[in-house]
mmCIF file with all atom_site columns, C-alpha atoms in Angstrom:
data_model
loop_
_atom_site.group_PDB
_atom_site.id
_atom_site.type_symbol
_atom_site.label_atom_id
_atom_site.label_alt_id
_atom_site.label_comp_id
_atom_site.label_asym_id
_atom_site.label_entity_id
_atom_site.label_seq_id
_atom_site.pdbx_PDB_ins_code
_atom_site.Cartn_x
_atom_site.Cartn_y
_atom_site.Cartn_z
_atom_site.occupancy
_atom_site.B_iso_or_equiv
_atom_site.pdbx_formal_charge
_atom_site.auth_seq_id
_atom_site.auth_comp_id
_atom_site.auth_asym_id
_atom_site.auth_atom_id
_atom_site.pdbx_PDB_model_num
ATOM 1   C CA . MET A 1 1   ? 4.808   1.263   21.944  1.00 44.00 ? 1   MET A CA 1
ATOM 2   C CA . ALA A 1 2   ? 8.286   1.662   24.376  1.00 40.00 ? 2   ALA A CA 1
ATOM 3   C CA . ALA A 1 3   ? 10.561  -0.543  22.759  1.00 43.00 ? 3   ALA A CA 1
ATOM 4   C CA . ALA A 1 4   ? 11.566  0.773   19.156  1.00 43.00 ? 4   ALA A CA 1
ATOM 5   C CA . ALA A 1 5   ? 13.159  -1.992  16.440  1.00 45.00 ? 5   ALA A CA 1
ATOM 6   C CA . GLY A 1 6   ? 13.462  -4.429  19.055  1.00 47.00 ? 6   GLY A CA 1
ATOM 7   C CA . PRO A 1 7   ? 11.923  -7.660  18.355  1.00 45.00 ? 7   PRO A CA 1
ATOM 8   C CA . ALA A 1 8   ? 8.550   -6.485  17.670  1.00 46.00 ? 8   ALA A CA 1
ATOM 9   C CA . LEU A 1 9   ? 9.736   -5.445  14.143  1.00 48.00 ? 9   LEU A CA 1
ATOM 10  C CA . ARG A 1 10  ? 9.053   -8.226  12.443  1.00 50.00 ? 10  ARG A CA 1
ATOM 11  C CA . CYS A 1 11  ? 11.711  -10.366 10.746  1.00 47.00 ? 11  CYS A CA 1
ATOM 12  C CA . SER A 1 12  ? 9.880   -9.832  7.149   1.00 46.00 ? 12  SER A CA 1
ATOM 13  C CA . LEU A 1 13  ? 10.456  -5.807  7.288   1.00 49.00 ? 13  LEU A CA 1
ATOM 14  C CA . LEU A 1 14  ? 13.931  -7.062  7.907   1.00 42.00 ? 14  LEU A CA 1
ATOM 15  C CA . GLN A 1 15  ? 13.969  -9.342  5.178   1.00 48.00 ? 15  GLN A CA 1
ATOM 16  C CA . ARG A 1 16  ? 11.347  -9.264  2.426   1.00 50.00 ? 16  ARG A CA 1
ATOM 17  C CA . ARG A 1 17  ? 10.100  -12.230 0.984   1.00 49.00 ? 17  ARG A CA 1
ATOM 18  C CA . PRO A 1 18  ? 11.176  -12.997 -2.384  1.00 45.00 ? 18  PRO A CA 1
ATOM 19  C CA . LEU A 1 19  ? 8.377   -13.144 -5.229  1.00 46.00 ? 19  LEU A CA 1
ATOM 20  C CA . ARG A 1 20  ? 8.142   -16.545 -7.590  1.00 41.00 ? 20  ARG A CA 1
ATOM 21  C CA . CYS A 1 21  ? 9.154   -15.242 -10.673 1.00 38.00 ? 21  CYS A CA 1
ATOM 22  C CA . GLY A 1 22  ? 6.099   -16.060 -13.070 1.00 41.00 ? 22  GLY A CA 1
ATOM 23  C CA . PRO A 1 23  ? 5.512   -14.661 -16.311 1.00 40.00 ? 23  PRO A CA 1
ATOM 24  C CA . GLY A 1 24  ? 6.031   -10.761 -16.101 1.00 43.00 ? 24  GLY A CA 1
ATOM 25  C CA . LEU A 1 25  ? 8.817   -10.380 -12.978 1.00 43.00 ? 25  LEU A CA 1
ATOM 26  C CA . ARG A 1 26  ? 11.639  -10.820 -13.837 1.00 43.00 ? 26  ARG A CA 1
ATOM 27  C CA . PRO A 1 27  ? 14.793  -12.752 -11.187 1.00 39.00 ? 27  PRO A CA 1
ATOM 28  C CA . VAL A 1 28  ? 17.555  -11.106 -10.304 1.00 35.00 ? 28  VAL A CA 1
ATOM 29  C CA . PRO A 1 29  ? 21.000  -11.911 -9.313  1.00 37.00 ? 29  PRO A CA 1
ATOM 30  C CA . GLY A 1 30  ? 21.190  -13.546 -5.707  1.00 37.00 ? 30  GLY A CA 1
ATOM 31  C CA . GLY A 1 31  ? 17.748  -15.145 -5.380  1.00 39.00 ? 31  GLY A CA 1
ATOM 32  C CA . GLY A 1 32  ? 14.110  -13.515 -6.029  1.00 37.00 ? 32  GLY A CA 1
ATOM 33  C CA . ALA A 1 33  ? 12.522  -11.965 -8.284  1.00 39.00 ? 33  ALA A CA 1
ATOM 34  C CA . SER A 1 34  ? 12.073  -8.206  -8.782  1.00 46.00 ? 34  SER A CA 1
ATOM 35  C CA . LEU A 1 35  ? 8.932   -6.200  -8.752  1.00 49.00 ? 35  LEU A CA 1
ATOM 36  C CA . ARG A 1 36  ? 9.800   -4.849  -12.308 1.00 48.00 ? 36  ARG A CA 1
ATOM 37  C CA . PRO A 1 37  ? 8.018   -6.417  -15.063 1.00 49.00 ? 37  PRO A CA 1
ATOM 38  C CA . CYS A 1 38  ? 9.480   -7.861  -17.662 1.00 42.00 ? 38  CYS A CA 1
ATOM 39  C CA . SER A 1 39  ? 8.325   -5.777  -20.450 1.00 46.00 ? 39  SER A CA 1
ATOM 40  C CA . THR A 1 40  ? 7.352   -2.011  -20.728 1.00 61.00 ? 40  THR A CA 1
ATOM 41  C CA . ARG A 1 41  ? 3.953   -2.491  -22.403 1.00 66.00 ? 41  ARG A CA 1
ATOM 42  C CA . VAL A 1 42  ? 1.490   -5.292  -21.607 1.00 66.00 ? 42  VAL A CA 1
ATOM 43  C CA . ALA A 1 43  ? -0.951  -6.746  -24.277 1.00 63.00 ? 43  ALA A CA 1
ATOM 44  C CA . GLN A 1 44  ? -4.244  -5.043  -23.975 1.00 70.00 ? 44  GLN A CA 1
ATOM 45  C CA . ASP A 1 45  ? -5.419  -7.808  -26.065 1.00 70.00 ? 45  ASP A CA 1
ATOM 46  C CA . GLY A 1 46  ? -8.462  -9.789  -23.491 1.00 81.00 ? 46  GLY A CA 1
ATOM 47  C CA . ILE A 1 47  ? -8.124  -7.640  -20.224 1.00 90.00 ? 47  ILE A CA 1
ATOM 48  C CA . ASN A 1 48  ? -10.982 -5.865  -18.465 1.00 94.00 ? 48  ASN A CA 1
ATOM 49  C CA . LYS A 1 49  ? -9.348  -2.619  -19.204 1.00 94.00 ? 49  LYS A CA 1
ATOM 50  C CA . PRO A 1 50  ? -12.186 -0.030  -17.346 1.00 94.00 ? 50  PRO A CA 1
ATOM 51  C CA . VAL A 1 51  ? -11.263 -2.553  -14.381 1.00 96.00 ? 51  VAL A CA 1
ATOM 52  C CA . ILE A 1 52  ? -7.360  -2.497  -14.379 1.00 96.00 ? 52  ILE A CA 1
ATOM 53  C CA . ASP A 1 53  ? -7.873  0.490   -15.152 1.00 96.00 ? 53  ASP A CA 1
ATOM 54  C CA . ARG A 1 54  ? -9.755  1.407   -12.220 1.00 96.00 ? 54  ARG A CA 1
ATOM 55  C CA . ILE A 1 55  ? -7.333  -0.833  -10.102 1.00 97.00 ? 55  ILE A CA 1
ATOM 56  C CA . ILE A 1 56  ? -4.262  0.503   -10.716 1.00 97.00 ? 56  ILE A CA 1
ATOM 57  C CA . ARG A 1 57  ? -5.038  4.071   -10.757 1.00 97.00 ? 57  ARG A CA 1
ATOM 58  C CA . VAL A 1 58  ? -6.226  3.451   -7.126  1.00 97.00 ? 58  VAL A CA 1
ATOM 59  C CA . ASP A 1 59  ? -3.507  1.590   -6.115  1.00 97.00 ? 59  ASP A CA 1
ATOM 60  C CA . HIS A 1 60  ? -0.969  4.415   -6.982  1.00 98.00 ? 60  HIS A CA 1
ATOM 61  C CA . ALA A 1 61  ? -3.065  6.395   -5.441  1.00 97.00 ? 61  ALA A CA 1
ATOM 62  C CA . GLY A 1 62  ? -3.523  4.514   -2.073  1.00 96.00 ? 62  GLY A CA 1
ATOM 63  C CA . GLU A 1 63  ? 0.509   3.577   -2.161  1.00 97.00 ? 63  GLU A CA 1
ATOM 64  C CA . TYR A 1 64  ? 1.396   7.452   -3.077  1.00 97.00 ? 64  TYR A CA 1
ATOM 65  C CA . GLY A 1 65  ? -0.518  8.870   0.156   1.00 97.00 ? 65  GLY A CA 1
ATOM 66  C CA . ALA A 1 66  ? 0.828   5.977   2.112   1.00 97.00 ? 66  ALA A CA 1
ATOM 67  C CA . ASN A 1 67  ? 4.068   7.058   1.440   1.00 98.00 ? 67  ASN A CA 1
ATOM 68  C CA . ARG A 1 68  ? 3.094   10.555  2.395   1.00 98.00 ? 68  ARG A CA 1
ATOM 69  C CA . ILE A 1 69  ? 1.201   9.889   5.775   1.00 98.00 ? 69  ILE A CA 1
ATOM 70  C CA . TYR A 1 70  ? 4.835   7.554   7.158   1.00 98.00 ? 70  TYR A CA 1
ATOM 71  C CA . ALA A 1 71  ? 6.764   11.034  5.426   1.00 98.00 ? 71  ALA A CA 1
ATOM 72  C CA . GLY A 1 72  ? 4.494   12.856  8.327   1.00 98.00 ? 72  GLY A CA 1
ATOM 73  C CA . GLN A 1 73  ? 4.933   10.750  10.743  1.00 98.00 ? 73  GLN A CA 1
ATOM 74  C CA . MET A 1 74  ? 8.742   10.849  10.110  1.00 98.00 ? 74  MET A CA 1
ATOM 75  C CA . ALA A 1 75  ? 9.232   14.229  10.009  1.00 98.00 ? 75  ALA A CA 1
ATOM 76  C CA . VAL A 1 76  ? 7.519   14.465  13.848  1.00 98.00 ? 76  VAL A CA 1
ATOM 77  C CA . LEU A 1 77  ? 9.036   11.073  15.011  1.00 98.00 ? 77  LEU A CA 1
ATOM 78  C CA . GLY A 1 78  ? 12.169  10.418  13.273  1.00 97.00 ? 78  GLY A CA 1
ATOM 79  C CA . ARG A 1 79  ? 14.452  10.772  16.006  1.00 96.00 ? 79  ARG A CA 1
ATOM 80  C CA . SER A 1 80  ? 12.598  9.095   18.810  1.00 96.00 ? 80  SER A CA 1
ATOM 81  C CA . SER A 1 81  ? 12.651  5.649   19.986  1.00 95.00 ? 81  SER A CA 1
ATOM 82  C CA . VAL A 1 82  ? 9.500   4.459   17.064  1.00 96.00 ? 82  VAL A CA 1
ATOM 83  C CA . GLY A 1 83  ? 11.930  6.102   14.009  1.00 97.00 ? 83  GLY A CA 1
ATOM 84  C CA . PRO A 1 84  ? 13.221  2.643   13.025  1.00 97.00 ? 84  PRO A CA 1
ATOM 85  C CA . VAL A 1 85  ? 9.747   0.951   12.495  1.00 97.00 ? 85  VAL A CA 1
ATOM 86  C CA . ILE A 1 86  ? 8.191   3.819   10.999  1.00 98.00 ? 86  ILE A CA 1
ATOM 87  C CA . GLN A 1 87  ? 11.132  3.752   8.838   1.00 97.00 ? 87  GLN A CA 1
ATOM 88  C CA . GLN A 1 88  ? 11.011  -0.057  7.871   1.00 96.00 ? 88  GLN A CA 1
ATOM 89  C CA . MET A 1 89  ? 7.322   0.198   7.446   1.00 97.00 ? 89  MET A CA 1
ATOM 90  C CA . TRP A 1 90  ? 7.944   3.595   5.031   1.00 97.00 ? 90  TRP A CA 1
ATOM 91  C CA . ASN A 1 91  ? 10.417  1.668   2.792   1.00 97.00 ? 91  ASN A CA 1
ATOM 92  C CA . GLN A 1 92  ? 8.125   -1.003  2.007   1.00 96.00 ? 92  GLN A CA 1
ATOM 93  C CA . GLU A 1 93  ? 6.044   1.336   1.045   1.00 97.00 ? 93  GLU A CA 1
ATOM 94  C CA . LYS A 1 94  ? 8.692   3.127   -1.046  1.00 97.00 ? 94  LYS A CA 1
ATOM 95  C CA . ASP A 1 95  ? 8.582   -0.501  -2.683  1.00 97.00 ? 95  ASP A CA 1
ATOM 96  C CA . HIS A 1 96  ? 4.810   -0.719  -3.327  1.00 97.00 ? 96  HIS A CA 1
ATOM 97  C CA . LEU A 1 97  ? 4.966   2.828   -4.966  1.00 97.00 ? 97  LEU A CA 1
ATOM 98  C CA . LYS A 1 98  ? 7.601   2.395   -7.658  1.00 97.00 ? 98  LYS A CA 1
ATOM 99  C CA . LYS A 1 99  ? 5.843   -1.208  -8.316  1.00 97.00 ? 99  LYS A CA 1
ATOM 100 C CA . PHE A 1 100 ? 2.593   0.772   -9.272  1.00 97.00 ? 100 PHE A CA 1
ATOM 101 C CA . ASN A 1 101 ? 4.552   3.857   -10.952 1.00 97.00 ? 101 ASN A CA 1
ATOM 102 C CA . GLU A 1 102 ? 6.039   0.799   -13.053 1.00 96.00 ? 102 GLU A CA 1
ATOM 103 C CA . LEU A 1 103 ? 2.496   -0.825  -13.713 1.00 96.00 ? 103 LEU A CA 1
ATOM 104 C CA . MET A 1 104 ? 0.842   2.654   -14.820 1.00 96.00 ? 104 MET A CA 1
ATOM 105 C CA . VAL A 1 105 ? 2.837   2.843   -17.767 1.00 96.00 ? 105 VAL A CA 1
ATOM 106 C CA . ALA A 1 106 ? 3.403   -0.762  -18.365 1.00 94.00 ? 106 ALA A CA 1
ATOM 107 C CA . TYR A 1 107 ? -0.973  -0.480  -19.532 1.00 94.00 ? 107 TYR A CA 1
ATOM 108 C CA . ARG A 1 108 ? -0.854  2.634   -19.875 1.00 95.00 ? 108 ARG A CA 1
ATOM 109 C CA . VAL A 1 109 ? -2.809  4.276   -17.198 1.00 96.00 ? 109 VAL A CA 1
ATOM 110 C CA . ARG A 1 110 ? -3.482  7.829   -16.293 1.00 95.00 ? 110 ARG A CA 1
ATOM 111 C CA . PRO A 1 111 ? -2.612  8.726   -12.371 1.00 96.00 ? 111 PRO A CA 1
ATOM 112 C CA . THR A 1 112 ? -5.449  10.069  -10.537 1.00 97.00 ? 112 THR A CA 1
ATOM 113 C CA . VAL A 1 113 ? -6.196  14.538  -10.811 1.00 97.00 ? 113 VAL A CA 1
ATOM 114 C CA . LEU A 1 114 ? -6.105  14.125  -7.158  1.00 97.00 ? 114 LEU A CA 1
ATOM 115 C CA . LEU A 1 115 ? -2.561  13.289  -6.605  1.00 96.00 ? 115 LEU A CA 1
ATOM 116 C CA . PRO A 1 116 ? -1.974  16.912  -5.366  1.00 97.00 ? 116 PRO A CA 1
ATOM 117 C CA . PHE A 1 117 ? -4.504  16.501  -2.757  1.00 96.00 ? 117 PHE A CA 1
ATOM 118 C CA . TRP A 1 118 ? -3.507  13.209  -1.324  1.00 96.00 ? 118 TRP A CA 1
ATOM 119 C CA . ASN A 1 119 ? 0.262   15.010  -1.163  1.00 97.00 ? 119 ASN A CA 1
ATOM 120 C CA . VAL A 1 120 ? -0.738  17.586  1.303   1.00 98.00 ? 120 VAL A CA 1
ATOM 121 C CA . ALA A 1 121 ? -3.593  15.087  3.182   1.00 97.00 ? 121 ALA A CA 1
ATOM 122 C CA . GLY A 1 122 ? -0.943  12.527  3.923   1.00 97.00 ? 122 GLY A CA 1
ATOM 123 C CA . PHE A 1 123 ? 1.266   14.174  5.016   1.00 98.00 ? 123 PHE A CA 1
ATOM 124 C CA . VAL A 1 124 ? -0.900  16.148  7.209   1.00 98.00 ? 124 VAL A CA 1
ATOM 125 C CA . LEU A 1 125 ? -2.687  12.749  8.468   1.00 98.00 ? 125 LEU A CA 1
ATOM 126 C CA . GLY A 1 126 ? 1.205   11.562  8.964   1.00 98.00 ? 126 GLY A CA 1
ATOM 127 C CA . ALA A 1 127 ? 2.071   14.400  11.134  1.00 98.00 ? 127 ALA A CA 1
ATOM 128 C CA . GLY A 1 128 ? -1.044  15.292  12.688  1.00 97.00 ? 128 GLY A CA 1
ATOM 129 C CA . SER A 1 129 ? -1.272  11.731  14.068  1.00 97.00 ? 129 SER A CA 1
ATOM 130 C CA . ALA A 1 130 ? 2.172   11.408  15.010  1.00 98.00 ? 130 ALA A CA 1
ATOM 131 C CA . LEU A 1 131 ? 1.670   14.575  16.941  1.00 97.00 ? 131 LEU A CA 1
ATOM 132 C CA . LEU A 1 132 ? -0.487  12.893  19.452  1.00 96.00 ? 132 LEU A CA 1
ATOM 133 C CA . GLY A 1 133 ? 1.943   10.682  20.295  1.00 96.00 ? 133 GLY A CA 1
ATOM 134 C CA . LYS A 1 134 ? 3.821   7.339   18.942  1.00 97.00 ? 134 LYS A CA 1
ATOM 135 C CA . LYS A 1 135 ? 0.597   5.523   19.786  1.00 97.00 ? 135 LYS A CA 1
ATOM 136 C CA . GLY A 1 136 ? -1.479  7.978   17.969  1.00 97.00 ? 136 GLY A CA 1
ATOM 137 C CA . ALA A 1 137 ? 1.164   7.188   14.855  1.00 98.00 ? 137 ALA A CA 1
ATOM 138 C CA . MET A 1 138 ? 0.239   3.412   15.119  1.00 98.00 ? 138 MET A CA 1
ATOM 139 C CA . ALA A 1 139 ? -3.408  4.131   15.475  1.00 98.00 ? 139 ALA A CA 1
ATOM 140 C CA . CYS A 1 140 ? -3.423  5.366   12.349  1.00 98.00 ? 140 CYS A CA 1
ATOM 141 C CA . THR A 1 141 ? -1.299  3.502   10.751  1.00 98.00 ? 141 THR A CA 1
ATOM 142 C CA . VAL A 1 142 ? -3.073  0.370   12.310  1.00 98.00 ? 142 VAL A CA 1
ATOM 143 C CA . ALA A 1 143 ? -6.544  2.930   10.169  1.00 98.00 ? 143 ALA A CA 1
ATOM 144 C CA . VAL A 1 144 ? -4.865  3.247   7.661   1.00 97.00 ? 144 VAL A CA 1
ATOM 145 C CA . GLU A 1 145 ? -3.696  -0.470  7.104   1.00 97.00 ? 145 GLU A CA 1
ATOM 146 C CA . GLU A 1 146 ? -6.680  -2.169  7.640   1.00 97.00 ? 146 GLU A CA 1
ATOM 147 C CA . SER A 1 147 ? -8.553  -0.507  4.966   1.00 97.00 ? 147 SER A CA 1
ATOM 148 C CA . ILE A 1 148 ? -5.862  -0.783  2.660   1.00 96.00 ? 148 ILE A CA 1
ATOM 149 C CA . SER A 1 149 ? -5.680  -4.451  3.270   1.00 97.00 ? 149 SER A CA 1
ATOM 150 C CA . GLU A 1 150 ? -9.199  -4.636  2.704   1.00 97.00 ? 150 GLU A CA 1
ATOM 151 C CA . HIS A 1 151 ? -9.357  -3.056  -0.073  1.00 97.00 ? 151 HIS A CA 1
ATOM 152 C CA . TYR A 1 152 ? -6.502  -5.067  -1.181  1.00 98.00 ? 152 TYR A CA 1
ATOM 153 C CA . ASN A 1 153 ? -8.662  -8.533  -0.776  1.00 97.00 ? 153 ASN A CA 1
ATOM 154 C CA . ASN A 1 154 ? -11.859 -6.778  -2.917  1.00 97.00 ? 154 ASN A CA 1
ATOM 155 C CA . GLN A 1 155 ? -9.758  -6.288  -5.425  1.00 97.00 ? 155 GLN A CA 1
ATOM 156 C CA . ILE A 1 156 ? -7.978  -9.798  -5.464  1.00 98.00 ? 156 ILE A CA 1
ATOM 157 C CA . ARG A 1 157 ? -11.761 -11.346 -5.582  1.00 97.00 ? 157 ARG A CA 1
ATOM 158 C CA . THR A 1 158 ? -12.614 -9.122  -8.058  1.00 97.00 ? 158 THR A CA 1
ATOM 159 C CA . LEU A 1 159 ? -9.201  -10.096 -10.341 1.00 97.00 ? 159 LEU A CA 1
ATOM 160 C CA . ILE A 1 160 ? -9.958  -14.075 -9.572  1.00 96.00 ? 160 ILE A CA 1
ATOM 161 C CA . GLU A 1 161 ? -13.359 -14.038 -10.818 1.00 96.00 ? 161 GLU A CA 1
ATOM 162 C CA . GLU A 1 162 ? -12.342 -11.898 -14.077 1.00 95.00 ? 162 GLU A CA 1
ATOM 163 C CA . ASP A 1 163 ? -9.536  -14.571 -14.931 1.00 94.00 ? 163 ASP A CA 1
ATOM 164 C CA . PRO A 1 164 ? -7.140  -15.587 -12.446 1.00 94.00 ? 164 PRO A CA 1
ATOM 165 C CA . GLU A 1 165 ? -4.501  -16.875 -14.887 1.00 93.00 ? 165 GLU A CA 1
ATOM 166 C CA . LYS A 1 166 ? -4.528  -13.876 -17.363 1.00 93.00 ? 166 LYS A CA 1
ATOM 167 C CA . TYR A 1 167 ? -4.520  -11.522 -14.212 1.00 94.00 ? 167 TYR A CA 1
ATOM 168 C CA . LYS A 1 168 ? -1.475  -13.894 -12.728 1.00 94.00 ? 168 LYS A CA 1
ATOM 169 C CA . GLU A 1 169 ? 1.045   -11.122 -11.863 1.00 92.00 ? 169 GLU A CA 1
ATOM 170 C CA . LEU A 1 170 ? -1.878  -8.285  -10.874 1.00 96.00 ? 170 LEU A CA 1
ATOM 171 C CA . LEU A 1 171 ? -2.816  -10.973 -8.331  1.00 97.00 ? 171 LEU A CA 1
ATOM 172 C CA . GLN A 1 172 ? 0.943   -11.720 -7.491  1.00 97.00 ? 172 GLN A CA 1
ATOM 173 C CA . VAL A 1 173 ? 1.956   -7.982  -6.573  1.00 97.00 ? 173 VAL A CA 1
ATOM 174 C CA . ILE A 1 174 ? -1.398  -7.290  -4.590  1.00 98.00 ? 174 ILE A CA 1
ATOM 175 C CA . LYS A 1 175 ? -1.499  -10.557 -2.703  1.00 97.00 ? 175 LYS A CA 1
ATOM 176 C CA . GLN A 1 176 ? 2.339   -9.563  -1.150  1.00 97.00 ? 176 GLN A CA 1
ATOM 177 C CA . PHE A 1 177 ? 1.425   -5.711  -0.786  1.00 97.00 ? 177 PHE A CA 1
ATOM 178 C CA . ARG A 1 178 ? -2.020  -7.319  1.059   1.00 97.00 ? 178 ARG A CA 1
ATOM 179 C CA . ASP A 1 179 ? 0.238   -9.211  3.481   1.00 97.00 ? 179 ASP A CA 1
ATOM 180 C CA . ASP A 1 180 ? 2.706   -6.111  3.996   1.00 97.00 ? 180 ASP A CA 1
ATOM 181 C CA . GLU A 1 181 ? -0.249  -3.838  4.817   1.00 97.00 ? 181 GLU A CA 1
ATOM 182 C CA . GLN A 1 182 ? -1.344  -6.388  7.474   1.00 97.00 ? 182 GLN A CA 1
ATOM 183 C CA . GLU A 1 183 ? 2.108   -6.782  8.619   1.00 97.00 ? 183 GLU A CA 1
ATOM 184 C CA . HIS A 1 184 ? 1.575   -3.238  8.791   1.00 97.00 ? 184 HIS A CA 1
ATOM 185 C CA . HIS A 1 185 ? -1.519  -2.931  10.432  1.00 98.00 ? 185 HIS A CA 1
ATOM 186 C CA . ASP A 1 186 ? 0.093   -5.790  13.605  1.00 97.00 ? 186 ASP A CA 1
ATOM 187 C CA . ILE A 1 187 ? 2.898   -4.107  14.235  1.00 97.00 ? 187 ILE A CA 1
ATOM 188 C CA . GLY A 1 188 ? 0.663   -1.098  15.354  1.00 97.00 ? 188 GLY A CA 1
ATOM 189 C CA . LEU A 1 189 ? -1.169  -2.969  17.416  1.00 97.00 ? 189 LEU A CA 1
ATOM 190 C CA . GLU A 1 190 ? 1.669   -4.317  19.541  1.00 97.00 ? 190 GLU A CA 1
ATOM 191 C CA . HIS A 1 191 ? 3.220   -0.775  19.526  1.00 97.00 ? 191 HIS A CA 1
ATOM 192 C CA . ASP A 1 192 ? -0.278  -0.274  21.576  1.00 96.00 ? 192 ASP A CA 1
ATOM 193 C CA . ALA A 1 193 ? -2.289  2.054   19.100  1.00 97.00 ? 193 ALA A CA 1
ATOM 194 C CA . GLU A 1 194 ? -5.153  1.067   21.510  1.00 97.00 ? 194 GLU A CA 1
ATOM 195 C CA . ALA A 1 195 ? -4.204  2.794   24.025  1.00 97.00 ? 195 ALA A CA 1
ATOM 196 C CA . THR A 1 196 ? -4.454  6.036   22.309  1.00 96.00 ? 196 THR A CA 1
ATOM 197 C CA . PRO A 1 197 ? -6.754  9.015   23.505  1.00 95.00 ? 197 PRO A CA 1
ATOM 198 C CA . ALA A 1 198 ? -10.228 8.625   21.475  1.00 96.00 ? 198 ALA A CA 1
ATOM 199 C CA . TYR A 1 199 ? -8.952  5.158   19.750  1.00 97.00 ? 199 TYR A CA 1
ATOM 200 C CA . SER A 1 200 ? -11.948 4.365   18.344  1.00 97.00 ? 200 SER A CA 1
ATOM 201 C CA . VAL A 1 201 ? -12.983 7.815   17.009  1.00 97.00 ? 201 VAL A CA 1
ATOM 202 C CA . LEU A 1 202 ? -9.769  8.089   15.627  1.00 97.00 ? 202 LEU A CA 1
ATOM 203 C CA . LYS A 1 203 ? -9.764  5.130   13.995  1.00 97.00 ? 203 LYS A CA 1
ATOM 204 C CA . THR A 1 204 ? -13.401 5.416   12.450  1.00 97.00 ? 204 THR A CA 1
ATOM 205 C CA . THR A 1 205 ? -12.388 8.871   11.318  1.00 97.00 ? 205 THR A CA 1
ATOM 206 C CA . ILE A 1 206 ? -9.865  8.166   9.818   1.00 97.00 ? 206 ILE A CA 1
ATOM 207 C CA . GLN A 1 207 ? -11.134 5.404   7.672   1.00 97.00 ? 207 GLN A CA 1
ATOM 208 C CA . LEU A 1 208 ? -13.896 7.072   6.367   1.00 97.00 ? 208 LEU A CA 1
ATOM 209 C CA . GLY A 1 209 ? -11.470 9.282   4.954   1.00 97.00 ? 209 GLY A CA 1
ATOM 210 C CA . CYS A 1 210 ? -10.026 6.232   3.471   1.00 97.00 ? 210 CYS A CA 1
ATOM 211 C CA . LYS A 1 211 ? -13.183 5.271   2.061   1.00 96.00 ? 211 LYS A CA 1
ATOM 212 C CA . ALA A 1 212 ? -13.834 8.659   0.592   1.00 97.00 ? 212 ALA A CA 1
ATOM 213 C CA . ALA A 1 213 ? -10.195 8.827   -0.745  1.00 97.00 ? 213 ALA A CA 1
ATOM 214 C CA . ILE A 1 214 ? -10.323 4.909   -2.564  1.00 96.00 ? 214 ILE A CA 1
ATOM 215 C CA . PHE A 1 215 ? -13.554 6.199   -3.679  1.00 96.00 ? 215 PHE A CA 1
ATOM 216 C CA . LEU A 1 216 ? -12.762 9.618   -5.904  1.00 96.00 ? 216 LEU A CA 1
ATOM 217 C CA . SER A 1 217 ? -9.535  7.652   -6.826  1.00 96.00 ? 217 SER A CA 1
ATOM 218 C CA . GLU A 1 218 ? -10.806 5.187   -8.855  1.00 94.00 ? 218 GLU A CA 1
ATOM 219 C CA . ARG A 1 219 ? -13.098 7.531   -10.627 1.00 92.00 ? 219 ARG A CA 1
ATOM 220 C CA . ILE A 1 220 ? -11.219 10.647  -11.349 1.00 92.00 ? 220 ILE A CA 1
#
């Protein structure tokens, strides 16, 4: 994890992949597409409302928590050599959260009541892992992003089983965000996450917390 924003920082973090502009995505000047829905509201007819509510609610909570984790890490390591790497990953998480804020409105989904708790817990986890050093922060990133990537894969399977055409925009968003999270996971490994003392214990503990957070945020 010694070198910061050098070759180990993936070019995809510096130049985001454009989304193809399908139904529900608005083209933007200069190419690519915004992550903003073309309409403020999405027609509710024919959608599996309980499934979509659960997916958007938990993903919004997850991206909110991820933002707080990176905020905590930057509070401790922002001026260190790894600060630019963390900042670039955080910038992507900000984009993710913005998109899910918009989807909450578009699909009329209420947020989890646990947001105030995730606000504090996410920051504490991020700052606490960063206090272990750069490797500790990256170990936290690996554990969290691996959990989120797996979670997004489960949601992709669910939406494909439901109706891949009906949920085309949502699938496109989740697939791109899954790829982003996997990149964060790989960057963590490239920056010596596995060299953290008691790495396996730390990773398992964090992932158990992630599973609990997912379970609760889907339902409450």
